[in-house]
Structures are given as C-alpha cells and as structure tokens.
Amino acid sequence: MNFPSLFSPLQIGPYHLKHRVMLAPLTRMRAARPSLAPRPLNAEYYAQRATPGGLLIAEASPVMASGFGNPGVPGIYSEQQIAGWREVVDAVHAKGGIIFLQLWHVGRVSHSSLQPGGVLPVAPSAVAIPAELKTSTADGQVVSYETPRALETSEIPGIVEAYRQGAANALKAGFDGVEIHGANGYLIEQFLQSHTNLRTDQYGGSIENRTRFLMEVTKAVIEVWGADRVGVRLSPYGVANGSGEADPMPLYSHAITSLDPLGLAYLHFIEPRSSGTGRAEVNHQNVPSAMVLFRPLWRGTLITAGGFSGEAANAAIAEGHADAIAFGRIFISNPDLPRRLAHGFPLTPYNRATFYGGDAAGYTDYPEHSELEKV
Ligand SMILES: Cc1cc2nc3c(=O)[nH]c(=O)nc-3n(C[C@H](O)[C@H](O)[C@H](O)COP(=O)(O)O)c2cc1C
C-alpha cells in the first residue's frame, strides 16, 4: 500500500494541489505606511514562495481598523489595500500558485496607540493580558497590555459584518480563498476561551455560547465565498498572547463538531509545540497533539503546523493524522522549501531578528538552493 506524503496531490475545495507543503500565515509587518497596503516588496516575497499547485496562506490581515495590534501589518478594508493585495495575488498566480488570505481581528492583543482615535482595544470582556507579557506602542515603547473595553452585545453584529466585508474584499482582490484566524489568543479565541470571555449574554457562559461568535463569523464568510473556499485556524493547546483554556477538549470538541457539517475547505491547527508567534523558541515536551486528538471529529481536510521538519511532516501525513503541513519559520528562510524538502537539500537557518518589520533583509533576500550551489 502506498501511503500519502508531502508530495502526493491533494484536492482542497475546487483546487487541485500538486503537493502538501503549505506556507503558514506569517505576520511580517512590512506593508506600506500609512496605507497599510501591500507593496511590490510583499508581492516579490509571496511570488518567491509560490509553486505550481502549491497553497500559500497569506499573513493575517485585519478586517477593520480596530483589528490591528502591530504597526506595518497589511489590512483588507480599504480600496488601496485591495489594490495592493491584487498585485500580490497576480504575482502568485503568474507562478501557478494558489493563495488564501487570513482574516484577522486581534481584540485585546493591541494598544490604544494603535487604535483609531486612541481608544482602548475591544474584547469580549474587560480582561487584560497578564502584565508580564509586553507589547509595543505605535512609537515603539515596550509596555504591558491595557485592560480592553468589553464589547456591547449590540456591537458584535458590526464586527461579524466587518469579517464579511473583509472576505468580500479578498474576493475582489483575486484571492483563491480565505482562512479565518481563530487561533493564537486573538478576538475569536478570546470569545472561545472561558478566562477571556466572562460575558453573560448569548456570546458568553456555556461552551455553545462562547462558540457563537466563531460560528457567526464563519457563516458570514461562507456566504461570500462558499464553504469550500473557506478555512478556519484554531490552536486548542496554544498559549500565545495570554491564551490557554484549562481543559480544551470539551470546548474544541464542540467547536470542531459545529464546524464540521459546514463543509469547509479545511481546518488548520497550530500544534502546541511551537510558540505560536515565533517570538521565542519553545520546546514543549510531551504536549498533546491537536491533530491526533481532534482528527476523529473532523471529516474534512486537516492542515496542521508547528515545528515540523520534512520527515515529521511526511510521518504525520502517512499516519493519517493530517492531510497537509503548513510551514512557518523554515519557509521564511527557504523560499524554495517544497523543492528542498523533495530533494532533501539542506535548509538555511532563519534569523528571528528580522521576522517582524524592516525591509528586504530577512524577507526577500534568503537564497534558493540553486543560488547556494553557485557560490
Ligand atoms: C514571524 C511569525 C509570524 C506569524 N504570524 C502568524 C499569523 O499572521 N497568523 C497565524 O495564524 N499564525 C502566525 N504565526 C504562526 C505560524 O503560522 C506557524 O503556525 C508557527 O510558526 C509554527 O510553525 P513553524 O514551526 O513551522 O514555524 C506566525 C509565526 C511566526 C514565526
């Protein structure tokens, strides 16, 4: 019997993928300012990582101005941003690649200096990220997070609407699909998890109520795209940005079994063995495996990410734990990662100092393997 591998084809929605080495969504904070629109440098970066029949998931992009938590992140709510993304999409399509956009709202993982009008960030409840976790203000000062303002029940439909509009904007920009960012401690996860959601309305309390916002956003985005071009990303055992549910099984079992009948393009996990946002090297030992635990609840395509080597990725696919693997950090430093993994070529190490912000250095200047052979 032939087991599937990273280099077996895979059907995702209407797309016939030629391999299963995916680019994980990666915030790089290099959009044009003040428009926060993608620029030619961003198009070059994505085109470098595009392969015929390969799926790229573009970086998390806020669907509204209050959804930002970092400077230089590209948005998906203005005409200029749509036009900038169109250039990125065209460059990827020119190489035969497929590209989804990740839709984002950070909720409390922000600072008033980054908010329109300097107001407090919003969240399901007025619960601050623990003071020992730091963030940066718009002018670069390192500070603790503020206590966010709890959203009024009447404001929530407007945020769901912003996701719908962001999805429509992504369609207009020419993307092939969208992924909803429900991971890493951002707004959707703040609704899901009990310590950040203390609401007493229909969006808080029971697991079913805490899952309501995720479901409303997902259904709104499906109305724009059709389910088979929409993915959802979750991090059930993640600890990024002060997140972490004490007992993730009941919550995430409910969320996943609620999403399953929608017929989504895929479900995408972040395994807890990476830090989630790449800011530190975390070597979790004996942590649970989201793909192993939750796969039985998911009938569709399952992508996962988090500290995978090519070998570990092939094993996960061959064992049936996941259908595809998204690579983050090693795809940053190896623009031709699919080819390197296919041939077992050595990998260029990544430089964490250039992950977030800056220009071409550490972004578009990592060499391809063939260029290395020439030196
Ligand atoms: C620089 C950087 C930026 C990231 N930005 C995002 C993001 O925008 N959206 C997201 O869902 N995950 C983000 N992540 C998490 C990655 O998508 C991925 O899940 C994580 O890095 C684990 O995969 P890896 O071990 O292959 O790097 C980011 C990670 C890094 C290192």
Tab-separated table of C-alpha atoms and ligand atoms in Angstrom:
chain	number	residue	atom	x	y	z
A	1	MET	CA	0.000	0.000	0.000
A	2	ASN	CA	1.203	3.468	-0.878
A	3	PHE	CA	0.974	5.983	1.942
A	4	PRO	CA	0.436	9.636	1.019
A	5	SER	CA	3.326	12.018	1.586
A	6	LEU	CA	4.086	15.731	1.372
A	7	PHE	CA	4.356	15.219	-2.374
A	8	SER	CA	1.066	13.474	-3.008
A	9	PRO	CA	-1.591	15.605	-4.688
A	10	LEU	CA	-4.486	16.896	-2.609
A	11	GLN	CA	-7.867	18.346	-3.508
A	12	ILE	CA	-8.865	21.373	-1.404
A	13	GLY	CA	-12.253	22.719	-2.382
A	14	PRO	CA	-12.054	23.376	-6.130
A	15	TYR	CA	-8.226	23.398	-6.112
A	16	HIS	CA	-6.032	20.532	-7.163
A	17	LEU	CA	-2.837	20.873	-5.147
A	18	LYS	CA	0.272	19.230	-6.540
A	19	HIS	CA	1.924	18.919	-3.118
A	20	ARG	CA	1.153	19.430	0.556
A	21	VAL	CA	3.920	21.829	1.615
A	22	MET	CA	1.960	24.942	2.520
A	23	LEU	CA	3.113	28.383	3.550
A	24	ALA	CA	1.737	29.075	7.037
A	25	PRO	CA	0.257	32.529	7.592
A	26	LEU	CA	3.123	34.734	8.779
A	27	THR	CA	2.871	38.302	10.033
A	28	ARG	CA	5.926	40.171	8.725
A	29	MET	CA	4.930	43.825	9.324
A	30	ARG	CA	6.244	45.157	6.025
A	31	ALA	CA	3.208	46.827	4.430
A	32	ALA	CA	3.299	50.377	3.042
A	33	ARG	CA	2.586	53.152	5.535
A	34	PRO	CA	0.298	54.855	6.236
A	35	SER	CA	-1.982	52.996	3.788
A	36	LEU	CA	-1.188	49.553	5.282
A	37	ALA	CA	-1.494	48.255	1.738
A	38	PRO	CA	0.784	45.502	0.395
A	39	ARG	CA	3.567	46.886	-1.806
A	40	PRO	CA	5.793	45.402	-4.538
A	41	LEU	CA	8.233	44.001	-1.947
A	42	ASN	CA	5.396	41.935	-0.469
A	43	ALA	CA	4.429	40.642	-3.924
A	44	GLU	CA	8.036	39.600	-4.508
A	45	TYR	CA	8.140	37.723	-1.162
A	46	TYR	CA	4.989	35.723	-1.901
A	47	ALA	CA	5.982	35.059	-5.521
A	48	GLN	CA	9.312	33.649	-4.300
A	49	ARG	CA	7.380	31.080	-2.251
A	50	ALA	CA	4.790	30.219	-4.916
A	51	THR	CA	4.968	26.899	-6.756
A	52	PRO	CA	2.612	25.426	-9.353
A	53	GLY	CA	-0.260	23.856	-7.427
A	54	GLY	CA	1.130	24.895	-4.029
A	55	LEU	CA	-1.026	26.659	-1.419
A	56	LEU	CA	0.170	29.837	0.292
A	57	ILE	CA	-1.810	31.241	3.200
A	58	ALA	CA	-1.092	34.952	3.289
A	59	GLU	CA	-0.457	36.728	6.560
A	60	ALA	CA	-3.198	37.710	8.985
A	61	SER	CA	-4.871	40.891	7.746
A	62	PRO	CA	-7.237	42.954	9.866
A	63	VAL	CA	-10.766	43.324	8.519
A	64	MET	CA	-11.246	46.696	10.218
A	65	ALA	CA	-9.096	49.448	11.692
A	66	SER	CA	-9.741	48.356	15.304
A	67	GLY	CA	-8.411	44.893	14.420
A	68	PHE	CA	-4.721	45.893	14.438
A	69	GLY	CA	-2.219	45.064	17.143
A	70	ASN	CA	1.046	45.791	15.340
A	71	PRO	CA	2.373	48.516	13.072
A	72	GLY	CA	3.021	47.760	9.395
A	73	VAL	CA	0.507	44.918	9.144
A	74	PRO	CA	-1.466	44.900	5.874
A	75	GLY	CA	-5.217	45.435	6.099
A	76	ILE	CA	-8.093	44.218	3.917
A	77	TYR	CA	-10.656	47.002	4.359
A	78	SER	CA	-9.621	49.853	2.023
A	79	GLU	CA	-9.516	50.155	-1.777
A	80	GLN	CA	-5.770	50.799	-1.627
A	81	GLN	CA	-5.238	47.618	0.378
A	82	ILE	CA	-7.378	45.611	-2.057
A	83	ALA	CA	-5.305	47.005	-4.948
A	84	GLY	CA	-2.052	46.135	-3.137
A	85	TRP	CA	-3.238	42.588	-2.464
A	86	ARG	CA	-4.275	42.263	-6.116
A	87	GLU	CA	-0.600	42.723	-7.068
A	88	VAL	CA	0.419	40.009	-4.604
A	89	VAL	CA	-2.238	37.604	-5.882
A	90	ASP	CA	-1.329	38.265	-9.526
A	91	ALA	CA	2.357	37.571	-8.814
A	92	VAL	CA	1.486	34.254	-7.124
A	93	HIS	CA	-0.933	33.238	-9.874
A	94	ALA	CA	1.696	34.027	-12.503
A	95	LYS	CA	3.767	31.206	-10.976
A	96	GLY	CA	0.814	28.815	-10.839
A	97	GLY	CA	0.370	29.170	-7.079
A	98	ILE	CA	-2.838	29.241	-5.057
A	99	ILE	CA	-3.247	31.864	-2.332
A	100	PHE	CA	-5.688	32.289	0.545
A	101	LEU	CA	-5.821	35.342	2.812
A	102	GLN	CA	-6.082	35.057	6.596
A	103	LEU	CA	-8.782	37.337	8.063
A	104	TRP	CA	-7.907	38.877	11.420
A	105	HIS	CA	-9.088	40.903	14.364
A	106	VAL	CA	-6.718	40.970	17.335
A	107	GLY	CA	-9.224	42.041	20.007
A	108	ARG	CA	-7.330	42.765	23.230
A	109	VAL	CA	-3.876	41.982	21.727
A	110	SER	CA	-3.428	45.640	20.822
A	111	HIS	CA	-2.700	49.016	22.379
A	112	SER	CA	-4.684	52.258	22.366
A	113	SER	CA	-1.862	53.975	20.452
A	114	LEU	CA	-2.641	51.631	17.523
A	115	GLN	CA	-6.408	52.145	17.705
A	116	PRO	CA	-8.347	54.709	15.670
A	117	GLY	CA	-8.906	57.724	17.918
A	118	GLY	CA	-6.575	56.309	20.582
A	119	VAL	CA	-9.377	54.399	22.294
A	120	LEU	CA	-8.916	51.165	24.227
A	121	PRO	CA	-8.861	47.908	22.227
A	122	VAL	CA	-12.073	45.885	22.361
A	123	ALA	CA	-12.557	42.327	23.585
A	124	PRO	CA	-15.370	40.039	24.746
A	125	SER	CA	-14.651	41.101	28.344
A	126	ALA	CA	-12.521	43.655	30.176
A	127	VAL	CA	-9.756	41.156	30.982
A	128	ALA	CA	-6.175	42.280	30.382
A	129	ILE	CA	-3.354	40.090	29.119
A	130	PRO	CA	-1.100	39.340	32.158
A	131	ALA	CA	1.179	42.310	32.862
A	132	GLU	CA	4.355	40.267	32.443
A	133	LEU	CA	3.596	39.897	28.720
A	134	LYS	CA	4.685	43.061	26.923
A	135	THR	CA	3.651	44.813	23.749
A	136	SER	CA	4.864	47.843	21.806
A	137	THR	CA	3.100	51.149	21.409
A	138	ALA	CA	2.824	52.775	17.981
A	139	ASP	CA	6.069	54.665	18.681
A	140	GLY	CA	7.922	51.594	19.882
A	141	GLN	CA	7.776	51.836	23.679
A	142	VAL	CA	7.600	48.470	25.423
A	143	VAL	CA	4.631	48.397	27.790
A	144	SER	CA	2.178	46.000	29.437
A	145	TYR	CA	-1.168	45.481	27.731
A	146	GLU	CA	-4.087	47.683	28.767
A	147	THR	CA	-7.399	46.380	30.038
A	148	PRO	CA	-9.631	46.221	26.935
A	149	ARG	CA	-13.142	47.562	26.715
A	150	ALA	CA	-15.835	44.872	26.707
A	151	LEU	CA	-17.911	44.897	23.535
A	152	GLU	CA	-21.601	45.738	23.903
A	153	THR	CA	-23.844	42.990	22.581
A	154	SER	CA	-25.166	45.464	20.022
A	155	GLU	CA	-21.633	45.998	18.608
A	156	ILE	CA	-20.985	42.343	17.784
A	157	PRO	CA	-23.022	42.157	14.545
A	158	GLY	CA	-20.918	45.061	13.228
A	159	ILE	CA	-17.736	43.050	13.768
A	160	VAL	CA	-19.233	39.985	12.082
A	161	GLU	CA	-20.157	42.320	9.230
A	162	ALA	CA	-16.534	43.543	9.028
A	163	TYR	CA	-15.385	39.931	8.549
A	164	ARG	CA	-17.977	39.531	5.797
A	165	GLN	CA	-16.738	42.726	4.120
A	166	GLY	CA	-13.096	41.640	4.535
A	167	ALA	CA	-13.994	38.344	2.866
A	168	ALA	CA	-15.699	40.226	0.025
A	169	ASN	CA	-12.631	42.463	-0.319
A	170	ALA	CA	-10.371	39.397	-0.519
A	171	LEU	CA	-12.602	38.038	-3.291
A	172	LYS	CA	-12.300	41.355	-5.111
A	173	ALA	CA	-8.504	41.244	-4.745
A	174	GLY	CA	-8.489	37.920	-6.590
A	175	PHE	CA	-7.591	35.538	-3.757
A	176	ASP	CA	-8.488	31.859	-4.155
A	177	GLY	CA	-9.995	31.605	-0.683
A	178	VAL	CA	-9.797	32.864	2.871
A	179	GLU	CA	-8.837	31.487	6.260
A	180	ILE	CA	-10.475	32.732	9.454
A	181	HIS	CA	-7.912	33.327	12.207
A	182	GLY	CA	-9.448	31.687	15.257
A	183	ALA	CA	-6.104	30.922	16.925
A	184	ASN	CA	-3.273	32.411	18.994
A	185	GLY	CA	-5.270	34.385	21.534
A	186	TYR	CA	-6.894	36.861	19.135
A	187	LEU	CA	-10.515	38.052	19.099
A	188	ILE	CA	-12.231	34.818	18.060
A	189	GLU	CA	-10.203	32.808	20.561
A	190	GLN	CA	-10.952	35.414	23.248
A	191	PHE	CA	-14.625	34.626	22.699
A	192	LEU	CA	-13.999	30.873	22.735
A	193	GLN	CA	-11.997	30.620	25.934
A	194	SER	CA	-13.505	30.849	29.405
A	195	HIS	CA	-10.866	33.075	31.052
A	196	THR	CA	-11.224	35.834	28.445
A	197	ASN	CA	-14.978	35.553	27.980
A	198	LEU	CA	-16.927	36.463	31.117
A	199	ARG	CA	-19.989	37.613	29.198
A	200	THR	CA	-23.496	36.955	30.425
A	201	ASP	CA	-25.257	37.474	27.066
A	202	GLN	CA	-25.698	34.920	24.264
A	203	TYR	CA	-21.952	35.148	23.445
A	204	GLY	CA	-20.732	34.020	26.875
A	205	GLY	CA	-21.186	31.383	29.552
A	206	SER	CA	-21.828	27.959	28.026
A	207	ILE	CA	-19.446	26.441	25.507
A	208	GLU	CA	-22.172	26.757	22.912
A	209	ASN	CA	-22.476	30.490	23.607
A	210	ARG	CA	-18.713	31.045	23.548
A	211	THR	CA	-18.556	29.318	20.154
A	212	ARG	CA	-21.330	31.534	18.749
A	213	PHE	CA	-19.035	34.344	17.533
A	214	LEU	CA	-16.784	31.890	15.649
A	215	MET	CA	-19.832	30.318	14.025
A	216	GLU	CA	-21.390	33.660	13.069
A	217	VAL	CA	-18.142	34.863	11.510
A	218	THR	CA	-17.638	31.583	9.663
A	219	LYS	CA	-21.176	31.561	8.279
A	220	ALA	CA	-20.875	35.204	7.160
A	221	VAL	CA	-17.623	34.458	5.329
A	222	ILE	CA	-19.154	31.329	3.752
A	223	GLU	CA	-21.983	33.482	2.392
A	224	VAL	CA	-19.364	35.394	0.420
A	225	TRP	CA	-17.089	32.559	-0.675
A	226	GLY	CA	-18.958	29.270	-0.420
A	227	ALA	CA	-17.768	26.832	2.243
A	228	ASP	CA	-15.264	25.006	0.042
A	229	ARG	CA	-13.010	28.052	-0.245
A	230	VAL	CA	-13.031	28.935	3.481
A	231	GLY	CA	-10.661	27.511	6.096
A	232	VAL	CA	-10.612	28.012	9.871
A	233	ARG	CA	-7.486	28.088	12.038
A	234	LEU	CA	-7.581	27.043	15.696
A	235	SER	CA	-4.926	26.478	18.353
A	236	PRO	CA	-6.602	24.322	21.015
A	237	TYR	CA	-3.499	23.896	23.173
A	238	GLY	CA	-1.816	27.198	22.342
A	239	VAL	CA	-0.582	29.675	24.915
A	240	ALA	CA	0.158	32.654	22.662
A	241	ASN	CA	-0.814	36.154	23.810
A	242	GLY	CA	-2.004	35.048	27.227
A	243	SER	CA	-4.394	32.417	25.882
A	244	GLY	CA	-4.994	28.882	27.089
A	245	GLU	CA	-8.148	27.005	28.062
A	246	ALA	CA	-7.708	24.912	31.218
A	247	ASP	CA	-9.479	21.941	29.621
A	248	PRO	CA	-9.507	22.396	25.832
A	249	MET	CA	-11.193	19.068	24.970
A	250	PRO	CA	-14.858	19.961	25.649
A	251	LEU	CA	-14.597	23.450	24.138
A	252	TYR	CA	-12.736	22.478	20.991
A	253	SER	CA	-14.693	19.249	20.518
A	254	HIS	CA	-17.827	21.365	20.405
A	255	ALA	CA	-16.305	23.985	18.083
A	256	ILE	CA	-14.944	21.375	15.677
A	257	THR	CA	-18.115	19.283	15.566
A	258	SER	CA	-20.071	22.506	14.946
A	259	LEU	CA	-17.785	23.491	12.048
A	260	ASP	CA	-17.610	20.007	10.543
A	261	PRO	CA	-21.059	19.918	8.865
A	262	LEU	CA	-20.417	23.269	7.133
A	263	GLY	CA	-18.191	21.551	4.544
A	264	LEU	CA	-15.236	23.926	4.870
A	265	ALA	CA	-12.170	23.790	2.618
A	266	TYR	CA	-10.100	22.771	5.634
A	267	LEU	CA	-9.466	23.008	9.346
A	268	HIS	CA	-5.988	24.257	10.257
A	269	PHE	CA	-4.333	23.682	13.623
A	270	ILE	CA	-1.302	25.108	15.321
A	271	GLU	CA	0.299	22.327	17.329
A	272	PRO	CA	1.354	23.442	20.795
A	273	ARG	CA	4.982	22.514	20.287
A	274	SER	CA	5.781	25.862	18.719
A	275	SER	CA	5.418	29.188	20.490
A	276	GLY	CA	2.621	30.243	18.117
A	277	THR	CA	4.036	33.601	17.185
A	278	GLY	CA	7.687	32.699	16.822
A	279	ARG	CA	8.947	35.230	19.320
A	280	ALA	CA	10.752	32.614	21.363
A	281	GLU	CA	11.959	29.058	20.898
A	282	VAL	CA	9.680	26.858	22.950
A	283	ASN	CA	10.413	23.199	23.278
A	284	HIS	CA	7.323	21.671	24.796
A	285	GLN	CA	7.859	18.059	25.733
A	286	ASN	CA	5.018	15.596	25.980
A	287	VAL	CA	2.426	18.135	24.914
A	288	PRO	CA	-0.868	16.904	23.483
A	289	SER	CA	-1.187	16.700	19.732
A	290	ALA	CA	-4.150	18.617	18.347
A	291	MET	CA	-4.125	16.646	15.088
A	292	VAL	CA	-4.178	13.282	16.866
A	293	LEU	CA	-6.835	14.269	19.409
A	294	PHE	CA	-9.241	16.090	17.132
A	295	ARG	CA	-8.843	14.324	13.783
A	296	PRO	CA	-11.577	11.809	14.651
A	297	LEU	CA	-14.043	14.718	14.978
A	298	TRP	CA	-13.230	16.240	11.579
A	299	ARG	CA	-14.313	14.630	8.323
A	300	GLY	CA	-12.747	17.232	6.026
A	301	THR	CA	-9.201	18.192	5.135
A	302	LEU	CA	-6.910	18.814	8.081
A	303	ILE	CA	-3.813	21.005	7.893
A	304	THR	CA	-1.516	21.408	10.855
A	305	ALA	CA	1.621	23.394	11.691
A	306	GLY	CA	4.140	23.711	14.441
A	307	GLY	CA	7.772	22.695	14.477
A	308	PHE	CA	7.571	20.225	11.588
A	309	SER	CA	10.644	19.011	9.741
A	310	GLY	CA	10.098	17.382	6.351
A	311	GLU	CA	10.477	13.979	7.970
A	312	ALA	CA	7.956	14.662	10.748
A	313	ALA	CA	5.561	16.126	8.174
A	314	ASN	CA	5.744	13.016	5.994
A	315	ALA	CA	5.172	10.821	9.035
A	316	ALA	CA	2.114	12.822	10.135
A	317	ILE	CA	0.606	12.541	6.646
A	318	ALA	CA	1.477	8.872	6.183
A	319	GLU	CA	-0.019	8.015	9.581
A	320	GLY	CA	-3.216	9.833	8.619
A	321	HIS	CA	-3.012	12.439	11.391
A	322	ALA	CA	-3.061	15.352	8.918
A	323	ASP	CA	-3.556	15.839	5.180
A	324	ALA	CA	-1.058	18.670	4.754
A	325	ILE	CA	1.512	20.614	6.757
A	326	ALA	CA	1.915	24.373	6.880
A	327	PHE	CA	5.473	25.535	7.442
A	328	GLY	CA	6.270	28.866	9.060
A	329	ARG	CA	9.779	29.664	10.139
A	330	ILE	CA	11.653	27.376	7.747
A	331	PHE	CA	9.586	28.712	4.834
A	332	ILE	CA	10.720	32.222	5.833
A	333	SER	CA	14.368	31.301	5.356
A	334	ASN	CA	13.888	28.816	2.490
A	335	PRO	CA	11.828	30.406	-0.291
A	336	ASP	CA	12.127	27.164	-2.285
A	337	LEU	CA	11.122	24.973	0.659
A	338	PRO	CA	8.978	22.490	-1.334
A	339	ARG	CA	11.913	21.696	-3.625
A	340	ARG	CA	14.367	21.447	-0.756
A	341	LEU	CA	12.120	19.035	1.120
A	342	ALA	CA	11.500	16.999	-2.035
A	343	HIS	CA	15.218	16.557	-2.660
A	344	GLY	CA	16.457	16.538	0.918
A	345	PHE	CA	18.570	19.636	0.310
A	346	PRO	CA	19.923	21.315	3.458
A	347	LEU	CA	17.869	24.162	4.959
A	348	THR	CA	19.038	27.720	5.544
A	349	PRO	CA	18.521	28.683	9.218
A	350	TYR	CA	16.152	31.571	9.922
A	351	ASN	CA	17.038	34.822	11.655
A	352	ARG	CA	14.424	35.663	14.287
A	353	ALA	CA	15.612	39.306	14.469
A	354	THR	CA	14.150	40.015	11.017
A	355	PHE	CA	10.812	38.217	11.454
A	356	TYR	CA	8.828	41.336	12.297
A	357	GLY	CA	9.232	44.644	10.466
A	358	GLY	CA	12.030	46.049	8.346
A	359	ASP	CA	12.624	45.736	4.641
A	360	ALA	CA	14.106	43.206	2.219
A	361	ALA	CA	16.661	41.925	4.750
A	362	GLY	CA	15.442	38.637	6.172
A	363	TYR	CA	12.411	38.837	3.885
A	364	THR	CA	13.211	38.569	0.185
A	365	ASP	CA	16.985	38.030	0.423
A	366	TYR	CA	17.077	34.384	1.525
A	367	PRO	CA	18.672	32.436	-1.348
A	368	GLU	CA	17.269	29.497	-3.262
A	369	HIS	CA	19.244	26.284	-3.083
A	370	SER	CA	20.457	26.624	-6.672
A	371	GLU	CA	21.917	30.039	-5.838
A	372	LEU	CA	23.753	28.481	-2.900
A	373	GLU	CA	25.250	25.833	-5.167
A	374	LYS	CA	26.746	28.541	-7.349
A	375	VAL	CA	28.804	30.093	-4.525
B	1	LIG	C1	7.055	35.539	12.269
B	1	LIG	C2	5.803	34.756	12.540
B	1	LIG	C3	4.573	35.323	12.268
B	1	LIG	C4	3.396	34.597	12.446
B	1	LIG	N1	2.199	35.153	12.068
B	1	LIG	C5	1.072	34.408	12.089
B	1	LIG	C6	-0.145	34.898	11.540
B	1	LIG	O1	-0.219	36.006	10.982
B	1	LIG	N2	-1.232	34.086	11.614
B	1	LIG	C7	-1.196	32.846	12.186
B	1	LIG	O2	-2.215	32.146	12.236
B	1	LIG	N3	-0.038	32.351	12.685
B	1	LIG	C8	1.083	33.082	12.630
B	1	LIG	N4	2.266	32.540	13.076
B	1	LIG	C9	2.314	31.109	13.402
B	1	LIG	C10	2.717	30.293	12.155
B	1	LIG	O3	1.711	30.323	11.167
B	1	LIG	C11	3.005	28.814	12.489
B	1	LIG	O4	1.841	28.210	12.969
B	1	LIG	C12	4.105	28.674	13.539
B	1	LIG	O5	5.228	29.450	13.202
B	1	LIG	C13	4.514	27.225	13.701
B	1	LIG	O6	5.046	26.707	12.513
B	1	LIG	P1	6.651	26.549	12.322
B	1	LIG	O7	7.155	25.765	13.485
B	1	LIG	O8	6.768	25.824	11.007
B	1	LIG	O9	7.222	27.928	12.295
B	1	LIG	C14	3.445	33.270	12.954
B	1	LIG	C15	4.688	32.723	13.265
B	1	LIG	C16	5.858	33.439	13.049
B	1	LIG	C17	7.184	32.779	13.311
